CSV table of C-alpha atoms in Angstrom, one decimal:
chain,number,residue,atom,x,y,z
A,161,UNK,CA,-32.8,12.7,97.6
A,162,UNK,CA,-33.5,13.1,101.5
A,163,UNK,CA,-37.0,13.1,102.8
A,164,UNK,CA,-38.4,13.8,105.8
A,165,UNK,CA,-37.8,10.4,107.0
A,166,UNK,CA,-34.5,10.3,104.7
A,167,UNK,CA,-35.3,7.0,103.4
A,168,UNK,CA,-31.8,6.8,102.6
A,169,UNK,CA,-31.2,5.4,106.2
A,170,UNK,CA,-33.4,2.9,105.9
A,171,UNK,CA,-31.6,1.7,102.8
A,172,UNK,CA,-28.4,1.8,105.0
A,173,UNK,CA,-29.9,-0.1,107.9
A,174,UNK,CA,-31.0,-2.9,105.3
A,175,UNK,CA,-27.8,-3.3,104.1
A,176,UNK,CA,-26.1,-3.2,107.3
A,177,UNK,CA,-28.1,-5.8,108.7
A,178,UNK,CA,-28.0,-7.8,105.9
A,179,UNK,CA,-24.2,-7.3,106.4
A,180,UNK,CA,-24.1,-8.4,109.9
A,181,UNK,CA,-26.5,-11.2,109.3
A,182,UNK,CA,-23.9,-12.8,106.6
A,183,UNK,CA,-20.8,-12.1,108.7
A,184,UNK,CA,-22.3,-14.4,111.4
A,185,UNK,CA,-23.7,-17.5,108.9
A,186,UNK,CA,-20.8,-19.2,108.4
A,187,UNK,CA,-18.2,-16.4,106.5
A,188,UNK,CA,-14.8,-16.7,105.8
A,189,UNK,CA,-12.2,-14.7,107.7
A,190,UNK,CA,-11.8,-12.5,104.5
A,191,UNK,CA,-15.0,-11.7,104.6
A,192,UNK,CA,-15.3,-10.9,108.4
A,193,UNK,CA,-12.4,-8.5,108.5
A,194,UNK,CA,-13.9,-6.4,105.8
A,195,UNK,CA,-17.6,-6.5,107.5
A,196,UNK,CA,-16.5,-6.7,110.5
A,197,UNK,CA,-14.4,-3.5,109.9
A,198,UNK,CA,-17.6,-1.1,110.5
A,199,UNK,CA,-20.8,-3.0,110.8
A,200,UNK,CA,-21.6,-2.3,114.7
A,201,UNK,CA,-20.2,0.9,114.8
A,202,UNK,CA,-22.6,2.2,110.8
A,203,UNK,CA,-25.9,1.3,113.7
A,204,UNK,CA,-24.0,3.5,116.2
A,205,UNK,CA,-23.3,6.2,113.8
A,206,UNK,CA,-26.7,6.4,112.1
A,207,UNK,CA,-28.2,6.1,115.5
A,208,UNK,CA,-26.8,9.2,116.4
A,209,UNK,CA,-27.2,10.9,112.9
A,210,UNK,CA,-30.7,10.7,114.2
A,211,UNK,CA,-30.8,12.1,117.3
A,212,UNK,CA,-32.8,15.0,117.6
A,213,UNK,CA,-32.5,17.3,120.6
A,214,UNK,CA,-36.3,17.5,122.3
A,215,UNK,CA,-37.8,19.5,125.1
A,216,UNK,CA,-38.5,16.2,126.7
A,217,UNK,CA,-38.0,15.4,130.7
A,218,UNK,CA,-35.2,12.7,131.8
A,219,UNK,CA,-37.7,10.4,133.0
A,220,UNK,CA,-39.4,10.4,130.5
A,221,UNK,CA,-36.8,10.3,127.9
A,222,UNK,CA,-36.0,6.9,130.1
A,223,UNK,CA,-39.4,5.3,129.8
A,224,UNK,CA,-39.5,6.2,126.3
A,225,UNK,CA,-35.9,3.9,125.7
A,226,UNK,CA,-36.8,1.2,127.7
A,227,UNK,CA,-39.8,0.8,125.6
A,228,UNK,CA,-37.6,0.8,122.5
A,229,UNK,CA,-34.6,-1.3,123.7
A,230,UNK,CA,-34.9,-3.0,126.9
A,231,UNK,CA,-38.0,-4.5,126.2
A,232,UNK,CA,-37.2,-5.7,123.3
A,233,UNK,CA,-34.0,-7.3,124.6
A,234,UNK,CA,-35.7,-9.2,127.3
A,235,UNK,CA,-38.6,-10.9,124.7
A,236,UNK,CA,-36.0,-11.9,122.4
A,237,UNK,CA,-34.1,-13.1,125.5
A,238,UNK,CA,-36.9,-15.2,127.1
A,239,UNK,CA,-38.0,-16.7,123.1
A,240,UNK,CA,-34.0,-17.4,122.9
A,241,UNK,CA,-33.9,-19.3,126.2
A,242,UNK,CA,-37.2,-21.1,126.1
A,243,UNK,CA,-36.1,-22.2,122.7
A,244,UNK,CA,-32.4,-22.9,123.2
A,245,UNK,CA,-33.2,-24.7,126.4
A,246,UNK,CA,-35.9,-26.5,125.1
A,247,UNK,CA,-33.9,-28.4,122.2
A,248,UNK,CA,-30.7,-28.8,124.4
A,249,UNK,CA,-33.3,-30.7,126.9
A,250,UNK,CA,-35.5,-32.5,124.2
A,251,UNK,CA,-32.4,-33.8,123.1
A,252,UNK,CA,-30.2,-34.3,126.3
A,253,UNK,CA,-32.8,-34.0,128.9
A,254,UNK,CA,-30.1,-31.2,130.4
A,255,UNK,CA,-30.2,-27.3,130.4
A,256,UNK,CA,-28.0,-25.6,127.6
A,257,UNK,CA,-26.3,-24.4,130.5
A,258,UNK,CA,-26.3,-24.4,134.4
A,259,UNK,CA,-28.9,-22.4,135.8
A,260,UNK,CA,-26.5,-19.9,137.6
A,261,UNK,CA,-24.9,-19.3,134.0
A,262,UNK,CA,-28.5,-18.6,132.3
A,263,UNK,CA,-29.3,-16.3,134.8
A,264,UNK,CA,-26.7,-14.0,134.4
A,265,UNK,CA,-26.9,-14.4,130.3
A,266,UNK,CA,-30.4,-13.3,130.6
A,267,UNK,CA,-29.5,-9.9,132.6
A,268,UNK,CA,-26.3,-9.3,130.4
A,269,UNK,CA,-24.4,-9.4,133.7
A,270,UNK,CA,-21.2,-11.1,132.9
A,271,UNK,CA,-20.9,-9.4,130.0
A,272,UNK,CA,-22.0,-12.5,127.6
A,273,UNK,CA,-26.0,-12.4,126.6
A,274,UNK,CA,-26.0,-16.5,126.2
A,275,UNK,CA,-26.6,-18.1,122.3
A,276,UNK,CA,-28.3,-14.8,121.1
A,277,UNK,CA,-25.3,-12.7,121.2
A,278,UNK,CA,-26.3,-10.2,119.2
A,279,UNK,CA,-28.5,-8.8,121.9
A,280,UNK,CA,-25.7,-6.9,123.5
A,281,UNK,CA,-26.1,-4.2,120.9
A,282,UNK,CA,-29.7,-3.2,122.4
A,283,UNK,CA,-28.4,-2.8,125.8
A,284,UNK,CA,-25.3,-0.6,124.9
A,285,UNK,CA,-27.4,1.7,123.0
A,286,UNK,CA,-30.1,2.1,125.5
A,287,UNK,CA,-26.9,3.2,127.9
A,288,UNK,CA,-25.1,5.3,125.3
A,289,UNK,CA,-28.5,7.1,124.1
A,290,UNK,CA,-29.3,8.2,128.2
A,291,UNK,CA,-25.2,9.3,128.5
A,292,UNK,CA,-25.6,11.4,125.5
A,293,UNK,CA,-29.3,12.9,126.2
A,294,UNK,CA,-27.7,14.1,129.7
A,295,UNK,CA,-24.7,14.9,127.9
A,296,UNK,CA,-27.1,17.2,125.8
A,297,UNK,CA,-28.1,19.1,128.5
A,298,UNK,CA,-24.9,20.4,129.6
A,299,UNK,CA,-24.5,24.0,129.4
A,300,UNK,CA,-20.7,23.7,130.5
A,301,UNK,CA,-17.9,21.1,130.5
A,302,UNK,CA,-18.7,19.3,127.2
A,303,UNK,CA,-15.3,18.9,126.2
A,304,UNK,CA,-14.1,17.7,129.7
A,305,UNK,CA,-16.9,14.8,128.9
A,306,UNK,CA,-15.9,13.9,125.2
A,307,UNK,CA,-11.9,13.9,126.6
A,308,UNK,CA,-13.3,11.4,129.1
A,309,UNK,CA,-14.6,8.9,126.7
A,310,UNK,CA,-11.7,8.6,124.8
A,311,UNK,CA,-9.1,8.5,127.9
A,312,UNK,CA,-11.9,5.4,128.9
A,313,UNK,CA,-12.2,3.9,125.2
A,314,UNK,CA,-8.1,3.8,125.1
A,315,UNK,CA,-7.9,2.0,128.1
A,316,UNK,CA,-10.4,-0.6,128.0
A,317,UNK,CA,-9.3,-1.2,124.1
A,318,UNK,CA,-6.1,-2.2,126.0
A,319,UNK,CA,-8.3,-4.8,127.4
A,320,UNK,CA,-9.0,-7.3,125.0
A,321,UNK,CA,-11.2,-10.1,125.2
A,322,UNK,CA,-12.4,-8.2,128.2
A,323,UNK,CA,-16.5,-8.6,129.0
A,324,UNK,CA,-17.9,-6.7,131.8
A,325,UNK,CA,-21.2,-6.4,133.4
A,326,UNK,CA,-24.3,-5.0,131.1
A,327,UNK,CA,-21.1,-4.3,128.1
A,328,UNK,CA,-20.3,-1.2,129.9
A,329,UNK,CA,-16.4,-2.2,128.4
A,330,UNK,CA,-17.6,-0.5,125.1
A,331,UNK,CA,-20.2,1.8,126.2
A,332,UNK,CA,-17.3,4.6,125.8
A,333,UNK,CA,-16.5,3.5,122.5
A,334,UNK,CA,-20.0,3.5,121.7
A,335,UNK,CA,-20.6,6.8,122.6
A,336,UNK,CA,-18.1,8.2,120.9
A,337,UNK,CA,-19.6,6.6,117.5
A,338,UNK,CA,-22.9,7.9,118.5
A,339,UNK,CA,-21.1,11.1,119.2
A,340,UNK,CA,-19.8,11.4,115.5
A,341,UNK,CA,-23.3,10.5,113.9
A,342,UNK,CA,-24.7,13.3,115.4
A,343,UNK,CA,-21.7,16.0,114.6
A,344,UNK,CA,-21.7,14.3,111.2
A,345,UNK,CA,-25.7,15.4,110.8
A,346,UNK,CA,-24.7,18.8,112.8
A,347,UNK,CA,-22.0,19.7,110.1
A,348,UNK,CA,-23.4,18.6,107.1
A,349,UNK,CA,-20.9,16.3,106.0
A,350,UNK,CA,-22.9,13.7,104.1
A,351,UNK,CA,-24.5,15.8,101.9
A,352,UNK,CA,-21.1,18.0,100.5
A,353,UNK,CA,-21.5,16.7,96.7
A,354,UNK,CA,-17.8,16.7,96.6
A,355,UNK,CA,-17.6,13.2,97.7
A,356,UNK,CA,-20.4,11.9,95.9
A,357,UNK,CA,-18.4,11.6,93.0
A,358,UNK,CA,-17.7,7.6,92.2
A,359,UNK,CA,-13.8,8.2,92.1
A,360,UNK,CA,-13.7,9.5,95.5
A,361,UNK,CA,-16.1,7.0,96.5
A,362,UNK,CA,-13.4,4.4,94.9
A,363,UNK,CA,-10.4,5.7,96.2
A,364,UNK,CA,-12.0,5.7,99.8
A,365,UNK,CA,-13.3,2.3,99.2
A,366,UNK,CA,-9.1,1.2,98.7
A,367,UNK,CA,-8.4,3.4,101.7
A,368,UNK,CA,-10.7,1.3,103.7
A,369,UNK,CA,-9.5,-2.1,102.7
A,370,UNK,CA,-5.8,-0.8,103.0
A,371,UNK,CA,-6.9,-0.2,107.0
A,372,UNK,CA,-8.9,-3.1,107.7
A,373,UNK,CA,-6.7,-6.0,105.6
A,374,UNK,CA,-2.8,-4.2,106.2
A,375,UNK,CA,-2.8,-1.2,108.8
A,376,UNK,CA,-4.7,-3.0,111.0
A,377,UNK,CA,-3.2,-5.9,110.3
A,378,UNK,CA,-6.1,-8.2,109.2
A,379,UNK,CA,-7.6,-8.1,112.7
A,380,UNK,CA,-11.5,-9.5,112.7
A,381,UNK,CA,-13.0,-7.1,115.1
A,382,UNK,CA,-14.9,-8.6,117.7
A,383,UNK,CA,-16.9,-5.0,118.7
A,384,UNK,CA,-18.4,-6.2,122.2
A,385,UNK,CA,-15.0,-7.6,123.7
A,386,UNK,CA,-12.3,-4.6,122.6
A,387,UNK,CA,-11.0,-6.9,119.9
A,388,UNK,CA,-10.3,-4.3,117.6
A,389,UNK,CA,-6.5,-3.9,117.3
A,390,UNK,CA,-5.1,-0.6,117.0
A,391,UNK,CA,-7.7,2.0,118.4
A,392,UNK,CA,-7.0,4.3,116.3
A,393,UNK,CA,-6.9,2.7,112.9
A,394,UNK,CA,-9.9,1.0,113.9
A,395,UNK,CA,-11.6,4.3,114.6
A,396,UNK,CA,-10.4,5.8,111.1
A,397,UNK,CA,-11.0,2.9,109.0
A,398,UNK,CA,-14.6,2.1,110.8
A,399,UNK,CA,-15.4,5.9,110.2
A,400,UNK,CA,-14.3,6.0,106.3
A,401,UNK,CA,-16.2,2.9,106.0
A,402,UNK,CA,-19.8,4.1,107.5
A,403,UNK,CA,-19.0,7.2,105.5
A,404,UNK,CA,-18.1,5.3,102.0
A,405,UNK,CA,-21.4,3.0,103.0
A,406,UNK,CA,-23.6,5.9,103.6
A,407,UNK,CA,-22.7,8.0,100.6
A,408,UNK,CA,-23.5,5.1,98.5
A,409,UNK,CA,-26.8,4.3,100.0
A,410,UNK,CA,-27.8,8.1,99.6
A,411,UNK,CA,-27.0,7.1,96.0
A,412,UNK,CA,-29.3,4.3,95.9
A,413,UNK,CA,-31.8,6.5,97.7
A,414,UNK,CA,-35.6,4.9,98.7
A,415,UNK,CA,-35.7,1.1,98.1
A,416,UNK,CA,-38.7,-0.6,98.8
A,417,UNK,CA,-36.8,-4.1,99.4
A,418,UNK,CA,-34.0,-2.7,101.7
A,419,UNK,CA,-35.9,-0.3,103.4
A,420,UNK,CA,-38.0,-2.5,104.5
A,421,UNK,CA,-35.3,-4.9,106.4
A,422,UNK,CA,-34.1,-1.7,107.3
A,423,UNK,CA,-37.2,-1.0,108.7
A,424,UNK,CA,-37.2,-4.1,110.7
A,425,UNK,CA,-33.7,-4.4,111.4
A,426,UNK,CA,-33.9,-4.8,115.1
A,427,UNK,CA,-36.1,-8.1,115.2
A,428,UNK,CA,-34.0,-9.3,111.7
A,429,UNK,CA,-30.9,-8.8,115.0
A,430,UNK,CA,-32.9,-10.1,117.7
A,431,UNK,CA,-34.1,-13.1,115.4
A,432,UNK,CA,-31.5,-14.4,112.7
A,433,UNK,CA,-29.6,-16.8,115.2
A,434,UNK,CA,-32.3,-19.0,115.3
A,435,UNK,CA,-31.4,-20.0,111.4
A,436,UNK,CA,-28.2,-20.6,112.9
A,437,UNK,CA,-30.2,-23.4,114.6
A,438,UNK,CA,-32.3,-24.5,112.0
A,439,UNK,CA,-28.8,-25.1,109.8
A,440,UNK,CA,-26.9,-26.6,112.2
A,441,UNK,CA,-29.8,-29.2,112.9
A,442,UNK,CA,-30.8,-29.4,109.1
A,443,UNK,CA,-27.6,-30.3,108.3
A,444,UNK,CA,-26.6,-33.0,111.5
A,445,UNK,CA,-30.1,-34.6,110.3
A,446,UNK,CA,-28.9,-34.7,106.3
A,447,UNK,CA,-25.1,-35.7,107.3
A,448,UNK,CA,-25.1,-37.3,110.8
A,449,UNK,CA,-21.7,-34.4,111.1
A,450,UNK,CA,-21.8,-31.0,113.1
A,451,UNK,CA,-21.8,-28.0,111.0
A,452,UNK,CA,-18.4,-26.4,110.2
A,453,UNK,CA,-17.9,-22.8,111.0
A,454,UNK,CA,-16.2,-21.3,108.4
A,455,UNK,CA,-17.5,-21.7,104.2
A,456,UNK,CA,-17.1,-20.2,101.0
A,457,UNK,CA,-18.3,-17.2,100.5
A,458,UNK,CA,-21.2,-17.9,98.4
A,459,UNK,CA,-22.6,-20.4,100.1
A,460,UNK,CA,-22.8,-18.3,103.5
A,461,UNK,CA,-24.4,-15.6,100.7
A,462,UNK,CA,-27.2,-18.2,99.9
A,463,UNK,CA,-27.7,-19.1,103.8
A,464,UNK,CA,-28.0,-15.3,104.2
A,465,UNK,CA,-30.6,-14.6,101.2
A,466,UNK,CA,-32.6,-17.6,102.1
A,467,UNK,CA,-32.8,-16.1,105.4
A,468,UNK,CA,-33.6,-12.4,104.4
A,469,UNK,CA,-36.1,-14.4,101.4
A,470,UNK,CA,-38.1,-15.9,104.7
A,471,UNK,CA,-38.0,-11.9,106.6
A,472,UNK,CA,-39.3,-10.4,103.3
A,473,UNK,CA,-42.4,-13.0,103.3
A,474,UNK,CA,-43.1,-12.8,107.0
A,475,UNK,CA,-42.4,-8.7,107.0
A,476,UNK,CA,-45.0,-8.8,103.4
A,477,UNK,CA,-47.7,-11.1,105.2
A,478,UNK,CA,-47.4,-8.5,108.3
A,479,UNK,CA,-47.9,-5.4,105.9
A,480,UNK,CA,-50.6,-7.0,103.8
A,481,UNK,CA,-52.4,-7.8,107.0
A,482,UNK,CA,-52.2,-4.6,108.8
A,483,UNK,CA,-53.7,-2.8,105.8
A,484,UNK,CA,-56.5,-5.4,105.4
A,485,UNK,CA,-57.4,-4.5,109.4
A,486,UNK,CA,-57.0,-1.1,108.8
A,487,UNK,CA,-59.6,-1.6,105.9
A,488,UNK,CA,-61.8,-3.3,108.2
A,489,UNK,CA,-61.3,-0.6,110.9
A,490,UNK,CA,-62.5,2.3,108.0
A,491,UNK,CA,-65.0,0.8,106.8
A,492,UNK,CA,-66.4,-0.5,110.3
A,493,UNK,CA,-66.8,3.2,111.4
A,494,UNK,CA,-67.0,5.2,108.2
């Protein structure tokens, strides 16, 4: 069932995050190739499934993401740095890395955001929702536009490894996934019941591990530096995953639990590498012995769920106290 705010998305942001947060504690390769497969591009996608064309000034439209995604990605930056730095000097007496270095993590302009990686995702967006407003307003030469991003995501995926300032190395692959969220809302394609049936949903699931694991040729994507093999087997196989994914969230419909992460996904991004902290220190205290970077499967599960166990009390204590204030408020000036 979709609702107005088709809770369905949140349940698929939820998951997705909760996806991307287990990928980064500690998984094994396996693991990574299948996650890794679709997870940045499912926020793209579903970022532009809800896109909705408004009578709404450029400038405007501009202040309005900045709110939502630059400012966010410079508080998370300054906590990250003014915590990062602050153990690496409690504990060395020396910056966790030379000032020139930090200063160009902290504006994203060498194409690396510092220990907080994950921060690159809220600067891409911000540039791939402005290309795609203006791209909205065009009365002509659409096409010539969308043949432009391709031509520029085929050559920079020739690029690998390749980081560039403020990302703008996968802005056009981006796009283009932002670009199919919104066509994919447009046309109506995730609501055909023809592919809501559990054998499809099977049969696409093999599909999708036959890319990812052999067609591919097991290649862990790494989204932000064009280390994504083929192009065009990662495009199909990214796209039958977010569709597989998103069909089965529509399945699972409203959750209370998931859509609440889902709800919160940006500061569960902005925020989960500081567990990677809290682990790694945990553990050089217990063993005297630096954490390893690969381990089974369940225990990176059980780092992940304790993690998401510590969001769902601090997301619960938020709620429960913003309905007690709003009591307050009520009752102040019934």
């Amino acid at each position: 069932m979709v609702t107005k705010r088709m809770d369905w998305i949140d349940t698929a942001k939820g998951i997705g995050i909760f996806l991307v947060v287990w990928g980064h504690f500690y998984a094994s390769d396996t693991l990574k190739i299948a996650i890794y497969g679709f997870h940045m591009p499912l926020f793209l996608f579903l970022s532009g499934y809800l896109y909705k064309q408004k009578d709404i000034r450029f400038l405007a439209f501009l202040r309005k993401k900045s709110k939502r995604l630059l400012v966010p990605f410079f508080l998370f930056q300054t906590v990250t740095f003014l915590v990062v730095n602050g153990l690496s000097f409690l504990a060395s007496h020396k910056l966790y890395e030379s000032p020139t270095a930090l200063w160009k993590h902290f504006f994203y302009l060498d194409g690396d955001v510092g220990f907080n990686t994950p921060l690159w995702f809220l600067v891409v967006l911000f540039f791939v929702e402005i290309l795609f407003y203006l791209f909205m307003q065009m009365r002509k030469g659409q096409l010539i536009v969308i043949i432009l991003f391709c031509a520029l995501a085929i050559m920079f995926s020739e690029q690998e490894g390749m980081r560039i300032f403020l990302g703008f190395q996968i802005v056009p692959l981006s796009w283009l996934f932002y670009y199919f969220g919104f066509k994919c809302k447009a046309w109506g394609l995730l609501v055909h019941k023809r592919w809501h049936n559990w054998y499809v949903l099977l049969v696409m699931s093999l599909i999708y591990v036959l890319i990812v694991f052999y067609l591919n040729n097991a290649q862990i994507v790494g989204f932000r530096s064009n280390n994504i093999g083929n192009l065009f087997i990662f495009m199909v196989g990214a796209l039958l995953g977010i569709y597989t994914f998103c069909i089965l969230c529509q399945k699972i419909g409203k959750s209370a639990l998931w859509g609440n992460f889902g709800r919160h996904s940006m500061i569960i991004m902005g925020t989960h590498y500081f567990f990677l902290i809290f682990y790694a220190n945990t553990w050089r205290l217990i063993t005297h012995e630096t954490i390893q970077q690969v381990y089974p499967v369940w225990t990176s599960l059980l780092l992940s769920v304790f993690a998401f166990c510590v969001y769902f009390i601090c997301f619960r204590w938020l709620e429960v106290r913003h309905r007690k204030n709003g009591s307050f408020l009520k009752s102040k000036y019934k």
